[in-house]
Amino acid sequence: MHLFSSETISSKNQPITHAILDKAEVFLDMKREDQIHKEVSGNKFRKLKYNLAEAKKLGYTTILTFGGAYSNHIAATAAAGKMTGMQTIGIIRGEELAEDLQKTVSENDTLRFASVYGMHLKFISREHYRNKTSSEFLDILKKEFGPSYILPEGGTNALAVKGCEEILTLQDVAYDVICCAVGTGGTIAGIINSTNISQSVLGFPALKGDFLSEDIKKYTTKENWKLIHDYHFGGYGKINKELIEFINTFGDQQDIALDPVYTGKMLFGIFDLVQKGFFSKNTRILAVHTGGLQGIAGMNKKLKKKKLPLITI
Ligand SMILES: *Cc1c(COP(=O)(O)O)cnc(C)c1O
């Protein structure tokens, strides 16, 4: 039951060796947050830690949250709920998925994982899903499911940011630049909060969105950060052959699996920036591997349908 022990877990930093880095004379290490837990990986572990403690403290026995059909947050919440004795309810975007539930769950690795871990899945239309933060809609859900601790889509709130402040540790003061993939912005906000004045943070959004900076500013007052909007590959969950090849080559060379939605895009961006001379000589870069590897199976099914090469790691 001690999924979230009182001791703070820290992940190891793994040096990356590559001719492109040597040529630019920069150093790159990866912070292996993907390794902190098998089922509740990476930043989702960090984001859930204080939320589950708070839910318990307030006497809740149920966590209710939202996500798409391939969501890392949905998978992580289901597993963390099971391991801490909380019931979980996942409100999933796409009512068509409920038409043949058995087929949906047998074909979708994320939803199957969530349901094996006991998450109750409720599928709603994209139109309803858009209202997911309105108080009327949340009241309806509370009526249906009883008192529940509600986590927003992606799991970002103040307690999630607090958990993400534990990603960087004292040993990480040695880095000049910290890089992180961005979805809702909670993770990068926590990272920014725990940097010191001589460090800067680069965020690589996995989606198109001008709102992200404002969202991040809700959780941090520091200004030593910047978003690089050039590597979203057309939007959330969108990928192309070049990205797949990058992920596969990186996996072969470094023995590190990257996910196609977040960390693959970030690493692609970092290498592209290094090649373009963005980082000055001797810059020490730390790229945070936020996990998300559970999504590869689902992505490969989509790639297969589109007759694109598969992610082979
Ligand atoms: C959810 C997720 C992110 C984005 O985190 P935010 O806090 O929403 O910005 C980044 N990487 C991975 C692997 C994720 O699963």
Tab-separated table of N, CA and C and ligand atoms in Angstrom, residues 41-44 47 71-73 153-156 164 180-189 206 212 236 259 261-263 288-293, ligand 1:
chain	number	residue	atom	x	y	z
A	41	SER	N	4.120	5.723	-14.150
A	41	SER	CA	5.455	6.155	-14.545
A	41	SER	C	5.587	7.659	-14.635
A	42	GLY	N	6.807	8.106	-14.430
A	42	GLY	CA	7.207	9.464	-14.773
A	42	GLY	C	6.443	10.552	-14.048
A	43	ASN	N	6.069	11.549	-14.830
A	43	ASN	CA	5.470	12.724	-14.194
A	43	ASN	C	4.089	12.426	-13.616
A	44	LYS	N	3.425	11.378	-14.094
A	44	LYS	CA	2.096	11.085	-13.562
A	44	LYS	C	2.191	10.591	-12.114
A	47	LYS	N	2.563	13.746	-10.157
A	47	LYS	CA	1.340	14.553	-10.109
A	47	LYS	C	0.281	13.930	-9.209
A	71	SER	N	-4.745	8.013	-22.883
A	71	SER	CA	-4.162	8.910	-21.889
A	71	SER	C	-3.237	8.213	-20.885
A	72	ASN	N	-2.032	8.756	-20.744
A	72	ASN	CA	-1.113	8.266	-19.713
A	72	ASN	C	-1.668	8.545	-18.325
A	73	HIS	N	-2.349	9.666	-18.214
A	73	HIS	CA	-2.923	10.047	-16.915
A	73	HIS	C	-4.018	9.064	-16.478
A	153	GLU	N	-8.387	16.842	-16.302
A	153	GLU	CA	-7.699	16.143	-17.392
A	153	GLU	C	-6.197	16.408	-17.280
A	154	GLY	N	-5.407	15.366	-17.430
A	154	GLY	CA	-3.957	15.545	-17.333
A	154	GLY	C	-3.467	15.646	-15.901
A	155	GLY	N	-4.407	15.799	-14.965
A	155	GLY	CA	-4.044	15.754	-13.546
A	155	GLY	C	-3.382	16.994	-12.988
A	156	THR	N	-3.410	18.105	-13.733
A	156	THR	CA	-2.707	19.294	-13.247
A	156	THR	C	-3.553	20.126	-12.284
A	164	CYS	N	5.627	17.683	-8.707
A	164	CYS	CA	6.632	17.831	-9.775
A	164	CYS	C	7.827	18.660	-9.319
A	180	CYS	N	11.889	19.798	-20.890
A	180	CYS	CA	10.735	19.026	-20.457
A	180	CYS	C	9.637	19.113	-21.518
A	181	ALA	N	8.943	18.006	-21.746
A	181	ALA	CA	7.786	18.020	-22.652
A	181	ALA	C	6.601	18.646	-21.922
A	182	VAL	N	5.744	19.308	-22.689
A	182	VAL	CA	4.627	20.038	-22.077
A	182	VAL	C	3.297	19.585	-22.662
A	183	GLY	N	2.364	19.239	-21.758
A	183	GLY	CA	0.993	18.932	-22.173
A	183	GLY	C	0.068	19.999	-21.609
A	184	THR	N	-0.225	19.883	-20.317
A	184	THR	CA	-1.023	20.926	-19.659
A	184	THR	C	-0.149	21.972	-18.972
A	185	GLY	N	1.113	21.652	-18.760
A	185	GLY	CA	2.036	22.624	-18.172
A	185	GLY	C	2.319	22.427	-16.682
A	186	GLY	N	1.660	21.477	-16.053
A	186	GLY	CA	1.863	21.260	-14.617
A	186	GLY	C	3.270	20.785	-14.296
A	187	THR	N	3.768	19.890	-15.116
A	187	THR	CA	5.088	19.316	-14.853
A	187	THR	C	6.179	20.373	-14.971
A	188	ILE	N	6.126	21.117	-16.053
A	188	ILE	CA	7.175	22.130	-16.236
A	188	ILE	C	7.089	23.190	-15.145
A	189	ALA	N	5.889	23.510	-14.690
A	189	ALA	CA	5.751	24.513	-13.623
A	189	ALA	C	6.476	24.035	-12.362
A	206	ALA	N	3.673	19.486	-26.716
A	206	ALA	CA	3.309	18.350	-27.553
A	206	ALA	C	2.068	18.655	-28.375
A	212	LEU	N	-0.744	27.895	-23.417
A	212	LEU	CA	0.097	27.156	-22.472
A	212	LEU	C	0.903	28.058	-21.542
A	236	TYR	N	-1.425	17.487	-31.050
A	236	TYR	CA	-1.387	16.447	-30.028
A	236	TYR	C	-1.578	15.059	-30.645
A	259	ASP	N	8.551	7.972	-25.888
A	259	ASP	CA	7.153	7.849	-26.321
A	259	ASP	C	6.912	8.819	-27.474
A	261	VAL	N	4.330	10.728	-28.180
A	261	VAL	CA	3.460	11.894	-27.960
A	261	VAL	C	4.204	13.037	-27.272
A	262	TYR	N	5.102	12.706	-26.366
A	262	TYR	CA	5.771	13.755	-25.583
A	262	TYR	C	7.296	13.717	-25.705
A	263	THR	N	7.904	12.675	-25.115
A	263	THR	CA	9.369	12.708	-24.983
A	263	THR	C	10.091	12.557	-26.328
A	288	VAL	N	14.272	15.770	-19.184
A	288	VAL	CA	13.495	14.931	-18.275
A	288	VAL	C	12.674	13.925	-19.080
A	289	HIS	N	12.935	12.650	-18.830
A	289	HIS	CA	12.111	11.603	-19.468
A	289	HIS	C	10.874	11.399	-18.597
A	290	THR	N	9.757	11.955	-19.054
A	290	THR	CA	8.545	11.969	-18.226
A	290	THR	C	7.742	10.674	-18.312
A	291	GLY	N	8.249	9.679	-19.031
A	291	GLY	CA	7.550	8.379	-19.071
A	291	GLY	C	6.629	8.272	-20.284
A	292	GLY	N	5.443	7.716	-20.059
A	292	GLY	CA	4.449	7.661	-21.138
A	292	GLY	C	4.595	6.484	-22.082
A	293	LEU	N	5.426	5.524	-21.724
A	293	LEU	CA	5.701	4.431	-22.670
A	293	LEU	C	4.502	3.513	-22.884
B	1	LIG	C1	1.288	13.883	-19.351
B	1	LIG	C2	2.662	13.857	-19.890
B	1	LIG	C3	3.405	15.035	-20.119
B	1	LIG	C4	2.812	16.390	-19.943
B	1	LIG	O1	2.710	16.783	-18.609
B	1	LIG	P1	1.936	18.106	-18.233
B	1	LIG	O2	2.113	18.223	-16.781
B	1	LIG	O3	0.496	17.888	-18.615
B	1	LIG	O4	2.518	19.230	-18.999
B	1	LIG	C5	4.708	14.918	-20.563
B	1	LIG	N1	5.251	13.710	-20.811
B	1	LIG	C6	4.578	12.579	-20.629
B	1	LIG	C7	5.235	11.298	-20.967
B	1	LIG	C8	3.270	12.611	-20.165
B	1	LIG	O5	2.605	11.454	-19.995
